[in-house]
CSV table of N, CA and C in Angstrom, one decimal:
chain,number,residue,atom,x,y,z
A,12,MET,N,-10.6,-6.4,12.8
A,12,MET,CA,-10.5,-5.1,13.4
A,12,MET,C,-11.6,-4.2,13.2
A,13,THR,N,-12.0,-3.4,13.5
A,13,THR,CA,-12.9,-2.5,13.2
A,13,THR,C,-12.5,-1.3,12.4
A,14,GLU,N,-14.1,-0.6,11.6
A,14,GLU,CA,-13.7,0.4,10.7
A,14,GLU,C,-12.6,1.6,11.5
A,15,LEU,N,-12.9,1.8,12.6
A,15,LEU,CA,-12.0,3.1,13.4
A,15,LEU,C,-10.3,2.5,13.2
A,16,ASP,N,-10.5,1.1,13.7
A,16,ASP,CA,-9.1,0.7,13.7
A,16,ASP,C,-8.4,1.0,12.5
A,17,ASP,N,-9.2,0.4,11.3
A,17,ASP,CA,-9.0,0.6,10.1
A,17,ASP,C,-8.2,2.3,9.6
A,18,ALA,N,-9.1,2.9,10.1
A,18,ALA,CA,-9.0,4.4,9.8
A,18,ALA,C,-7.6,4.9,10.2
A,19,LEU,N,-7.6,4.6,11.7
A,19,LEU,CA,-6.1,4.7,12.4
A,19,LEU,C,-5.1,4.6,11.9
A,20,LEU,N,-5.2,3.1,11.1
A,20,LEU,CA,-3.3,2.6,10.9
A,20,LEU,C,-3.5,3.2,9.3
A,21,LEU,N,-4.5,3.4,8.5
A,21,LEU,CA,-4.3,3.8,7.5
A,21,LEU,C,-3.9,5.6,7.1
A,22,ARG,N,-3.9,5.9,8.7
A,22,ARG,CA,-3.8,7.4,8.8
A,22,ARG,C,-1.7,6.9,9.4
A,23,ARG,N,-1.4,6.0,9.9
A,23,ARG,CA,-0.1,5.8,10.2
A,23,ARG,C,0.4,5.5,8.8
A,24,ALA,N,-0.4,4.6,7.7
A,24,ALA,CA,0.4,4.7,6.7
A,24,ALA,C,0.7,5.8,5.2
A,25,VAL,N,-0.6,6.7,5.5
A,25,VAL,CA,-0.4,8.2,5.2
A,25,VAL,C,0.6,8.6,5.7
A,26,ALA,N,0.8,8.8,6.8
A,26,ALA,CA,2.0,9.2,7.8
A,26,ALA,C,3.6,9.2,7.2
A,27,LEU,N,3.7,7.6,6.7
A,27,LEU,CA,4.5,7.4,6.2
A,27,LEU,C,5.1,7.7,4.8
A,28,ALA,N,3.7,7.7,4.3
A,28,ALA,CA,3.6,8.3,3.0
A,28,ALA,C,4.6,10.1,2.7
A,29,TRP,N,4.1,10.8,3.6
A,29,TRP,CA,4.6,12.2,4.3
A,29,TRP,C,6.0,11.8,4.1
A,30,SER,N,6.3,10.8,5.0
A,30,SER,CA,8.0,10.6,5.4
A,30,SER,C,8.6,10.3,4.2
A,31,SER,N,7.9,9.8,3.2
A,31,SER,CA,8.6,9.3,1.8
A,31,SER,C,8.7,10.5,1.0
A,32,ARG,N,7.6,11.4,0.9
A,32,ARG,CA,7.7,12.3,0.3
A,32,ARG,C,8.9,13.4,0.6
A,33,ASN,N,8.5,13.8,2.1
A,33,ASN,CA,9.7,14.0,2.3
A,33,ASN,C,11.0,14.0,2.2
A,34,ALA,N,11.6,12.6,2.1
A,34,ALA,CA,13.0,12.0,2.0
A,34,ALA,C,13.1,11.9,0.3
A,35,GLY,N,12.2,12.8,-0.2
A,35,GLY,CA,12.5,12.8,-2.2
A,35,GLY,C,11.9,11.3,-2.8
A,36,ASN,N,11.3,10.7,-2.1
A,36,ASN,CA,10.6,9.9,-3.2
A,36,ASN,C,9.0,10.1,-3.2
A,37,HIS,N,8.4,9.0,-4.2
A,37,HIS,CA,7.2,9.1,-4.3
A,37,HIS,C,6.1,8.9,-3.0
A,38,PRO,N,4.9,9.7,-2.7
A,38,PRO,CA,4.3,9.6,-1.1
A,38,PRO,C,3.1,8.3,-1.2
A,39,PHE,N,3.8,7.3,-1.1
A,39,PHE,CA,3.4,6.1,-0.7
A,39,PHE,C,3.8,5.2,0.9
A,40,GLY,N,2.9,5.0,1.4
A,40,GLY,CA,3.4,3.9,2.8
A,40,GLY,C,2.6,2.8,3.3
A,41,ALA,N,2.8,1.7,3.3
A,41,ALA,CA,2.3,0.7,4.1
A,41,ALA,C,2.8,0.1,5.4
A,42,LEU,N,1.9,-0.7,5.9
A,42,LEU,CA,2.4,-1.2,7.2
A,42,LEU,C,1.6,-2.6,7.2
A,43,LEU,N,2.8,-3.4,7.8
A,43,LEU,CA,1.9,-4.8,8.4
A,43,LEU,C,1.5,-4.8,9.5
A,44,VAL,N,0.2,-5.8,9.9
A,44,VAL,CA,-0.3,-5.5,10.8
A,44,VAL,C,-0.9,-7.1,11.5
A,45,THR,N,-0.2,-7.5,12.5
A,45,THR,CA,-0.6,-9.1,12.9
A,45,THR,C,-1.9,-9.4,13.3
A,46,ALA,N,-2.0,-10.2,13.1
A,46,ALA,CA,-3.8,-10.5,13.7
A,46,ALA,C,-4.8,-10.1,14.9
A,47,ASP,N,-3.5,-9.7,16.1
A,47,ASP,CA,-4.0,-9.4,17.2
A,47,ASP,C,-3.8,-7.6,17.6
A,48,GLY,N,-3.6,-6.7,16.0
A,48,GLY,CA,-3.7,-5.3,16.0
A,48,GLY,C,-2.3,-4.9,16.2
A,49,TYR,N,-1.0,-5.6,16.2
A,49,TYR,CA,0.2,-5.1,16.3
A,49,TYR,C,1.1,-5.0,15.1
A,50,VAL,N,1.6,-3.7,14.9
A,50,VAL,CA,2.4,-3.2,14.0
A,50,VAL,C,3.6,-4.1,13.5
A,51,ALA,N,3.4,-4.9,12.6
A,51,ALA,CA,4.9,-5.6,12.7
A,51,ALA,C,5.9,-4.6,12.3
A,52,LEU,N,5.8,-4.4,10.8
A,52,LEU,CA,6.4,-3.9,10.0
A,52,LEU,C,5.5,-2.6,9.1
A,53,GLU,N,7.2,-1.5,8.8
A,53,GLU,CA,6.5,-0.7,8.0
A,53,GLU,C,7.5,0.0,6.8
A,54,ALA,N,6.9,0.4,5.7
A,54,ALA,CA,7.5,0.7,4.6
A,54,ALA,C,7.5,1.7,3.7
A,55,GLN,N,8.6,2.4,3.3
A,55,GLN,CA,8.1,3.2,2.4
A,55,GLN,C,8.3,3.2,0.9
A,56,ASN,N,8.1,4.3,-0.2
A,56,ASN,CA,8.5,4.1,-1.2
A,56,ASN,C,9.9,4.4,-1.5
A,57,THR,N,10.5,3.8,-1.8
A,57,THR,CA,12.5,4.2,-2.1
A,57,THR,C,12.3,4.4,-3.6
A,58,VAL,N,11.8,4.8,-4.5
A,58,VAL,CA,11.9,4.7,-6.3
A,58,VAL,C,12.9,5.5,-6.2
A,59,VAL,N,12.9,6.8,-5.7
A,59,VAL,CA,13.8,7.4,-6.4
A,59,VAL,C,15.1,7.6,-5.7
A,60,THR,N,14.9,7.4,-4.0
A,60,THR,CA,16.4,7.1,-3.3
A,60,THR,C,17.0,6.0,-3.8
A,61,GLY,N,16.2,4.9,-4.0
A,61,GLY,CA,17.2,3.7,-4.5
A,61,GLY,C,17.2,3.4,-5.5
A,62,SER,N,16.8,4.3,-6.5
A,62,SER,CA,17.1,3.8,-8.2
A,62,SER,C,16.5,2.5,-8.6
A,63,ASP,N,15.3,2.4,-7.8
A,63,ASP,CA,14.4,1.2,-8.2
A,63,ASP,C,12.9,1.7,-8.3
A,64,ALA,N,12.7,1.0,-9.7
A,64,ALA,CA,11.3,1.0,-10.1
A,64,ALA,C,10.3,0.5,-9.3
A,65,THR,N,10.9,-0.9,-8.7
A,65,THR,CA,9.7,-1.8,-7.9
A,65,THR,C,10.1,-1.1,-6.4
A,66,GLY,N,10.9,-0.2,-6.2
A,66,GLY,CA,10.6,0.3,-4.8
A,66,GLY,C,9.2,1.3,-4.0
A,67,HIS,N,8.4,0.4,-4.7
A,67,HIS,CA,7.0,0.8,-4.1
A,67,HIS,C,7.0,0.3,-3.0
A,68,ALA,N,6.1,1.0,-1.6
A,68,ALA,CA,6.0,1.0,-0.1
A,68,ALA,C,5.5,-0.7,-0.2
A,69,GLU,N,4.7,-1.4,-1.2
A,69,GLU,CA,4.2,-2.6,-0.9
A,69,GLU,C,5.1,-3.3,-1.3
A,70,THR,N,5.7,-3.1,-2.3
A,70,THR,CA,6.4,-4.1,-2.7
A,70,THR,C,8.0,-4.5,-1.8
A,71,ASN,N,8.0,-3.1,-1.0
A,71,ASN,CA,9.3,-2.8,0.0
A,71,ASN,C,8.7,-3.7,1.5
A,72,LEU,N,7.9,-3.7,1.3
A,72,LEU,CA,7.0,-4.3,2.9
A,72,LEU,C,6.9,-5.6,2.3
A,73,VAL,N,6.4,-6.3,1.4
A,73,VAL,CA,6.5,-7.4,1.0
A,73,VAL,C,7.9,-8.3,1.2
A,74,ARG,N,8.9,-7.8,0.5
A,74,ARG,CA,10.3,-8.4,1.0
A,74,ARG,C,11.0,-8.5,2.2
A,75,LEU,N,10.5,-7.4,3.4
A,75,LEU,CA,10.7,-7.5,4.7
A,75,LEU,C,9.8,-8.3,5.4
A,76,ALA,N,8.9,-8.6,5.1
A,76,ALA,CA,7.7,-9.7,5.4
A,76,ALA,C,8.0,-11.3,5.4
A,77,SER,N,8.5,-11.2,4.2
A,77,SER,CA,8.6,-12.6,3.6
A,77,SER,C,9.9,-12.7,4.0
A,78,SER,N,11.3,-12.1,4.7
A,78,SER,CA,12.2,-12.5,4.9
A,78,SER,C,12.1,-12.3,6.5
A,79,THR,N,11.0,-12.5,7.0
A,79,THR,CA,11.1,-11.8,8.9
A,79,THR,C,9.6,-13.1,9.2
A,80,PHE,N,8.8,-13.1,8.1
A,80,PHE,CA,7.4,-14.0,8.9
A,80,PHE,C,7.3,-15.3,7.8
A,81,ARG,N,6.8,-16.4,8.2
A,81,ARG,CA,6.8,-18.0,7.6
A,81,ARG,C,5.2,-17.7,6.9
A,82,ARG,N,5.1,-18.0,5.9
A,82,ARG,CA,4.1,-17.9,4.8
A,82,ARG,C,2.4,-17.7,5.7
A,83,GLY,N,2.6,-19.0,6.6
A,83,GLY,CA,1.6,-19.6,7.2
A,83,GLY,C,1.5,-18.3,7.9
A,84,GLU,N,2.1,-17.9,8.7
A,84,GLU,CA,2.1,-16.3,9.8
A,84,GLU,C,1.3,-15.2,8.5
A,85,LEU,N,1.6,-15.0,7.5
A,85,LEU,CA,1.5,-14.0,6.6
A,85,LEU,C,-0.1,-13.9,6.2
A,86,ALA,N,-0.5,-15.1,6.3
A,86,ALA,CA,-1.8,-15.3,5.8
A,86,ALA,C,-2.9,-14.5,7.0
A,87,ASP,N,-2.6,-14.6,8.0
A,87,ASP,CA,-3.3,-14.0,9.1
A,87,ASP,C,-3.1,-12.1,9.3
A,88,MET,N,-2.2,-11.7,8.3
A,88,MET,CA,-1.9,-10.4,8.8
A,88,MET,C,-2.4,-9.5,7.8
A,89,THR,N,-2.6,-8.2,8.0
A,89,THR,CA,-3.1,-7.6,7.4
A,89,THR,C,-2.2,-6.3,6.8
A,90,LEU,N,-2.0,-5.7,5.7
A,90,LEU,CA,-1.3,-4.7,4.8
A,90,LEU,C,-1.9,-3.7,5.0
A,91,TYR,N,-1.5,-2.5,5.4
A,91,TYR,CA,-2.7,-1.1,5.0
A,91,TYR,C,-2.0,-0.2,4.5
A,92,THR,N,-2.4,0.3,3.4
A,92,THR,CA,-1.4,1.2,2.6
A,92,THR,C,-2.2,2.3,2.3
A,93,SER,N,-1.2,3.2,1.9
A,93,SER,CA,-1.9,4.8,1.7
A,93,SER,C,-2.6,5.2,0.9
A,94,THR,N,-2.6,4.3,-0.4
A,94,THR,CA,-3.0,3.8,-1.5
A,94,THR,C,-3.1,2.9,-2.5
A,95,GLU,N,-4.5,2.3,-3.2
A,95,GLU,CA,-4.6,1.0,-3.7
A,95,GLU,C,-3.3,0.2,-4.2
A,96,PRO,N,-2.9,-0.9,-3.7
A,96,PRO,CA,-1.6,-1.4,-4.2
A,96,PRO,C,-1.8,-1.4,-5.7
A,97,CYS,N,-0.8,-1.2,-6.6
A,97,CYS,CA,-0.9,-1.2,-7.9
A,97,CYS,C,-0.7,-2.6,-8.6
A,98,ALA,N,-0.8,-3.2,-9.6
A,98,ALA,CA,-1.0,-4.4,-10.3
A,98,ALA,C,0.3,-5.0,-10.0
A,99,MET,N,1.7,-4.3,-9.4
A,99,MET,CA,2.7,-4.9,-9.5
A,99,MET,C,2.8,-5.2,-8.2
A,100,CYS,N,2.5,-4.1,-7.2
A,100,CYS,CA,2.0,-4.5,-5.8
A,100,CYS,C,0.9,-5.4,-5.6
A,101,SER,N,0.5,-5.6,-6.1
A,101,SER,CA,-0.7,-6.5,-5.9
A,101,SER,C,-0.4,-7.9,-5.8
A,102,GLY,N,0.5,-7.9,-6.8
A,102,GLY,CA,1.2,-9.5,-7.3
A,102,GLY,C,1.9,-10.0,-6.4
A,103,ALA,N,2.5,-8.7,-5.7
A,103,ALA,CA,3.8,-9.3,-4.8
A,103,ALA,C,2.8,-10.0,-3.4
A,104,VAL,N,1.8,-8.8,-3.4
A,104,VAL,CA,1.0,-9.2,-1.9
A,104,VAL,C,0.5,-10.6,-2.1
A,105,TYR,N,-0.2,-11.1,-3.2
A,105,TYR,CA,-0.5,-12.5,-3.6
A,105,TYR,C,0.3,-13.3,-3.5
A,106,TRP,N,1.7,-12.9,-3.8
A,106,TRP,CA,2.5,-14.4,-4.2
A,106,TRP,C,3.1,-14.3,-2.7
A,107,SER,N,3.1,-13.2,-1.7
A,107,SER,CA,3.7,-13.2,-0.5
A,107,SER,C,3.0,-14.4,0.5
A,108,GLY,N,1.7,-14.2,0.1
A,108,GLY,CA,0.6,-15.3,1.0
A,108,GLY,C,-0.5,-14.3,1.9
A,109,ILE,N,0.0,-12.9,2.2
A,109,ILE,CA,-0.6,-11.7,3.0
A,109,ILE,C,-1.9,-12.2,2.5
A,110,GLY,N,-2.7,-12.1,4.1
A,110,GLY,CA,-4.3,-12.6,3.9
A,110,GLY,C,-5.4,-11.5,3.5
A,111,THR,N,-4.9,-10.1,3.8
A,111,THR,CA,-5.7,-9.3,4.0
A,111,THR,C,-5.3,-7.7,3.3
A,112,VAL,N,-5.8,-7.0,2.8
A,112,VAL,CA,-5.3,-5.3,2.4
A,112,VAL,C,-6.8,-4.6,2.5
A,113,VAL,N,-5.7,-3.7,3.2
A,113,VAL,CA,-6.9,-2.4,3.6
A,113,VAL,C,-5.7,-1.5,3.2
A,114,TYR,N,-7.0,-0.3,2.2
A,114,TYR,CA,-6.3,1.0,1.3
A,114,TYR,C,-7.3,2.3,1.3
A,115,ALA,N,-6.3,3.6,1.5
A,115,ALA,CA,-7.3,4.3,1.6
A,115,ALA,C,-7.6,5.0,0.2
A,116,LEU,N,-7.0,5.4,-0.3
A,116,LEU,CA,-6.9,6.3,-1.7
A,116,LEU,C,-7.1,5.1,-3.0
A,117,ALA,N,-7.9,5.0,-3.7
A,117,ALA,CA,-8.3,4.4,-4.9
A,117,ALA,C,-7.4,4.4,-5.9
A,118,GLU,N,-6.7,3.5,-6.5
A,118,GLU,CA,-6.0,3.8,-7.8
A,118,GLU,C,-6.6,4.6,-8.8
A,119,SER,N,-7.6,4.5,-9.1
A,119,SER,CA,-8.5,5.6,-10.0
A,119,SER,C,-8.4,6.9,-9.7
A,120,ALA,N,-8.6,6.9,-8.6
A,120,ALA,CA,-8.7,8.7,-8.1
A,120,ALA,C,-7.0,9.1,-7.7
A,121,LEU,N,-6.1,8.1,-7.4
A,121,LEU,CA,-4.5,8.3,-7.8
A,121,LEU,C,-4.5,9.3,-9.4
A,122,ALA,N,-5.0,7.8,-9.9
A,122,ALA,CA,-4.5,8.7,-11.5
A,122,ALA,C,-5.2,9.7,-11.7
A,123,GLU,N,-6.1,10.4,-11.3
A,123,GLU,CA,-6.8,12.0,-11.3
A,123,GLU,C,-6.0,12.8,-10.6
A,124,LEU,N,-5.1,12.3,-9.7
A,124,LEU,CA,-4.3,13.1,-9.4
A,124,LEU,C,-2.7,13.4,-9.8
A,125,THR,N,-2.5,12.3,-10.5
A,125,THR,CA,-0.8,12.4,-11.1
A,125,THR,C,-1.2,12.6,-12.6
A,126,GLY,N,-2.4,12.3,-13.3
A,126,GLY,CA,-2.6,12.8,-14.4
A,126,GLY,C,-1.5,12.0,-15.5
A,127,ALA,N,-0.6,12.8,-16.7
A,127,ALA,CA,0.1,12.2,-17.2
A,127,ALA,C,1.4,12.2,-17.0
A,128,ASP,N,1.9,12.3,-15.8
A,128,ASP,CA,3.0,12.1,-15.3
A,128,ASP,C,3.8,11.3,-15.4
A,129,GLU,N,4.9,11.6,-16.2
A,129,GLU,CA,6.0,10.1,-16.7
A,129,GLU,C,6.7,8.9,-15.3
A,130,GLU,N,6.6,10.2,-14.2
A,130,GLU,CA,7.1,9.4,-13.4
A,130,GLU,C,6.4,8.1,-12.2
A,131,ASN,N,4.9,8.7,-12.7
A,131,ASN,CA,3.8,7.5,-12.1
A,131,ASN,C,2.8,7.3,-13.3
A,132,PRO,N,2.9,6.4,-14.0
A,132,PRO,CA,2.1,6.3,-15.1
A,132,PRO,C,1.1,5.0,-14.4
A,133,THR,N,0.4,5.7,-13.5
A,133,THR,CA,-0.9,5.2,-13.0
A,133,THR,C,-1.7,3.9,-14.0
A,134,MET,N,-1.8,2.7,-13.6
A,134,MET,CA,-2.7,1.7,-14.1
A,134,MET,C,-3.9,1.9,-13.4
A,135,THR,N,-4.8,1.9,-14.0
A,135,THR,CA,-6.3,2.0,-13.3
A,135,THR,C,-6.7,0.8,-13.1
A,136,LEU,N,-6.1,-0.3,-12.7
A,136,LEU,CA,-6.3,-1.6,-12.3
A,136,LEU,C,-6.8,-1.8,-11.0
A,137,PRO,N,-8.0,-2.4,-10.6
A,137,PRO,CA,-8.0,-2.6,-9.2
A,137,PRO,C,-7.5,-3.8,-8.7
A,138,CYS,N,-6.8,-3.8,-7.5
A,138,CYS,CA,-6.1,-4.6,-6.8
A,138,CYS,C,-7.2,-5.9,-6.5
A,139,ARG,N,-8.3,-5.7,-6.6
A,139,ARG,CA,-9.7,-6.9,-6.5
A,139,ARG,C,-9.5,-7.8,-7.9
A,140,ASP,N,-9.1,-7.0,-8.6
A,140,ASP,CA,-9.3,-7.9,-10.0
A,140,ASP,C,-8.1,-8.5,-10.4
A,141,VAL,N,-6.7,-8.1,-9.8
A,141,VAL,CA,-5.5,-9.3,-9.7
A,141,VAL,C,-5.8,-10.3,-8.8
A,142,PHE,N,-6.2,-9.8,-7.5
A,142,PHE,CA,-6.4,-10.7,-6.3
A,142,PHE,C,-7.4,-11.9,-7.1
A,143,ALA,N,-8.3,-11.7,-8.1
A,143,ALA,CA,-9.3,-12.4,-8.0
A,143,ALA,C,-8.7,-13.7,-9.4
A,144,ALA,N,-7.9,-13.4,-9.4
A,144,ALA,CA,-7.2,-14.2,-10.9
A,144,ALA,C,-6.2,-15.0,-10.5
A,145,GLY,N,-6.0,-15.2,-8.8
A,145,GLY,CA,-5.0,-16.1,-8.5
A,145,GLY,C,-6.0,-17.3,-7.7
A,146,GLN,N,-5.2,-18.1,-7.4
A,146,GLN,CA,-6.1,-19.1,-6.7
A,146,GLN,C,-6.5,-19.5,-5.3
A,147,ARG,N,-6.1,-18.0,-4.4
A,147,ARG,CA,-6.4,-18.3,-3.1
A,147,ARG,C,-7.1,-16.7,-3.1
A,148,PRO,N,-8.3,-17.2,-2.1
A,148,PRO,CA,-9.0,-15.6,-1.7
A,148,PRO,C,-7.9,-14.5,-1.1
A,149,THR,N,-7.5,-13.2,-1.7
A,149,THR,CA,-7.3,-12.3,-0.3
A,149,THR,C,-8.3,-11.2,-0.4
A,150,ILE,N,-8.5,-10.7,1.0
A,150,ILE,CA,-9.6,-10.0,1.6
A,150,ILE,C,-9.2,-8.8,1.0
A,151,VAL,N,-10.3,-7.7,0.3
A,151,VAL,CA,-9.8,-6.2,0.5
A,151,VAL,C,-10.7,-5.6,1.1
A,152,ARG,N,-10.4,-4.6,1.7
A,152,ARG,CA,-11.1,-3.4,1.9
A,152,ARG,C,-10.9,-2.1,1.7
A,153,GLY,N,-11.4,-1.1,0.8
A,153,GLY,CA,-11.4,-0.2,0.5
A,153,GLY,C,-12.1,0.3,-1.0
A,154,PRO,N,-11.9,1.1,-1.3
A,154,PRO,CA,-11.1,2.3,-0.8
A,154,PRO,C,-11.9,2.9,0.7
A,155,ILE,N,-11.1,3.4,1.6
A,155,ILE,CA,-11.8,4.1,2.5
A,155,ILE,C,-11.6,5.6,2.9
A,156,HIS,N,-12.3,6.5,2.9
A,156,HIS,CA,-12.6,7.5,2.7
A,156,HIS,C,-11.2,7.9,3.8
A,157,LEU,N,-10.3,8.9,3.5
A,157,LEU,CA,-9.3,9.8,4.5
A,157,LEU,C,-8.9,10.6,3.5
A,158,PRO,N,-9.1,12.2,3.6
A,158,PRO,CA,-9.2,13.1,2.8
A,158,PRO,C,-7.2,13.3,2.9
A,159,GLU,N,-6.8,13.1,3.9
A,159,GLU,CA,-5.4,13.0,4.1
A,159,GLU,C,-4.6,11.9,3.0
A,160,ALA,N,-5.0,11.0,2.3
A,160,ALA,CA,-4.8,9.8,1.7
A,160,ALA,C,-4.5,10.6,0.2
A,161,ALA,N,-5.2,11.5,-0.1
A,161,ALA,CA,-5.3,12.5,-1.3
A,161,ALA,C,-4.3,13.6,-1.0
A,162,ALA,N,-4.6,14.3,-0.2
A,162,ALA,CA,-3.7,15.6,0.3
A,162,ALA,C,-2.2,14.9,0.3
A,163,VAL,N,-2.0,14.0,0.7
A,163,VAL,CA,-0.4,13.7,0.3
A,163,VAL,C,0.6,13.9,-1.0
A,164,HIS,N,-0.8,13.5,-1.7
A,164,HIS,CA,-0.2,13.8,-3.4
A,164,HIS,C,-0.2,15.2,-3.9
A,165,GLU,N,-1.1,16.1,-3.0
A,165,GLU,CA,-1.4,17.5,-3.8
A,165,GLU,C,0.3,18.2,-4.0
A,166,GLY,N,0.3,18.4,-5.1
A,166,GLY,CA,1.5,19.5,-5.8
A,166,GLY,C,2.7,18.9,-6.2
A,167,PHE,N,2.3,17.3,-6.1
A,167,PHE,CA,3.6,16.6,-6.1
A,167,PHE,C,3.9,16.0,-7.5
A,168,TRP,N,2.9,16.0,-7.9
A,168,TRP,CA,2.7,15.1,-9.4
A,168,TRP,C,2.5,16.7,-10.2
A,169,THR,N,2.9,16.2,-11.5
A,169,THR,CA,2.9,17.5,-12.4
A,169,THR,C,2.8,16.6,-13.9
A,170,SER,N,2.0,17.3,-14.6
A,170,SER,CA,1.8,16.6,-16.2
A,170,SER,C,2.4,17.4,-17.1
């Protein structure tokens, strides 16, 4: 994938984040793309409407992916997400076997936007650190500057 492709696919992840926000959930979205550039799956955050603290966009996507594709297939796929995966989501991505993660907004930038909001007690633990603790490599590209990735959070979080 090229940088142009990454930006296009990240914009789709941000559109999913807007959809999630409009549905009453936290503003996060993710999609899974095959090696040939086909969008295989999409997911949104469902923490509020699903009453499930683990209903992050990435974990929802990993659940779908794990039940749809074989582990060997996932190794060649890329997860695109509007915001850097948190430690929980990074663990789920690692255990699924997804080979590459591309994100727009860094977790540290999200922490600045959320402040001390108890709805999202953001951990500023980079996904690269979580993946580096594993026994297999996970390729990471990000943060990729996309102003709309921060815009979807504007006015959402209060501290």
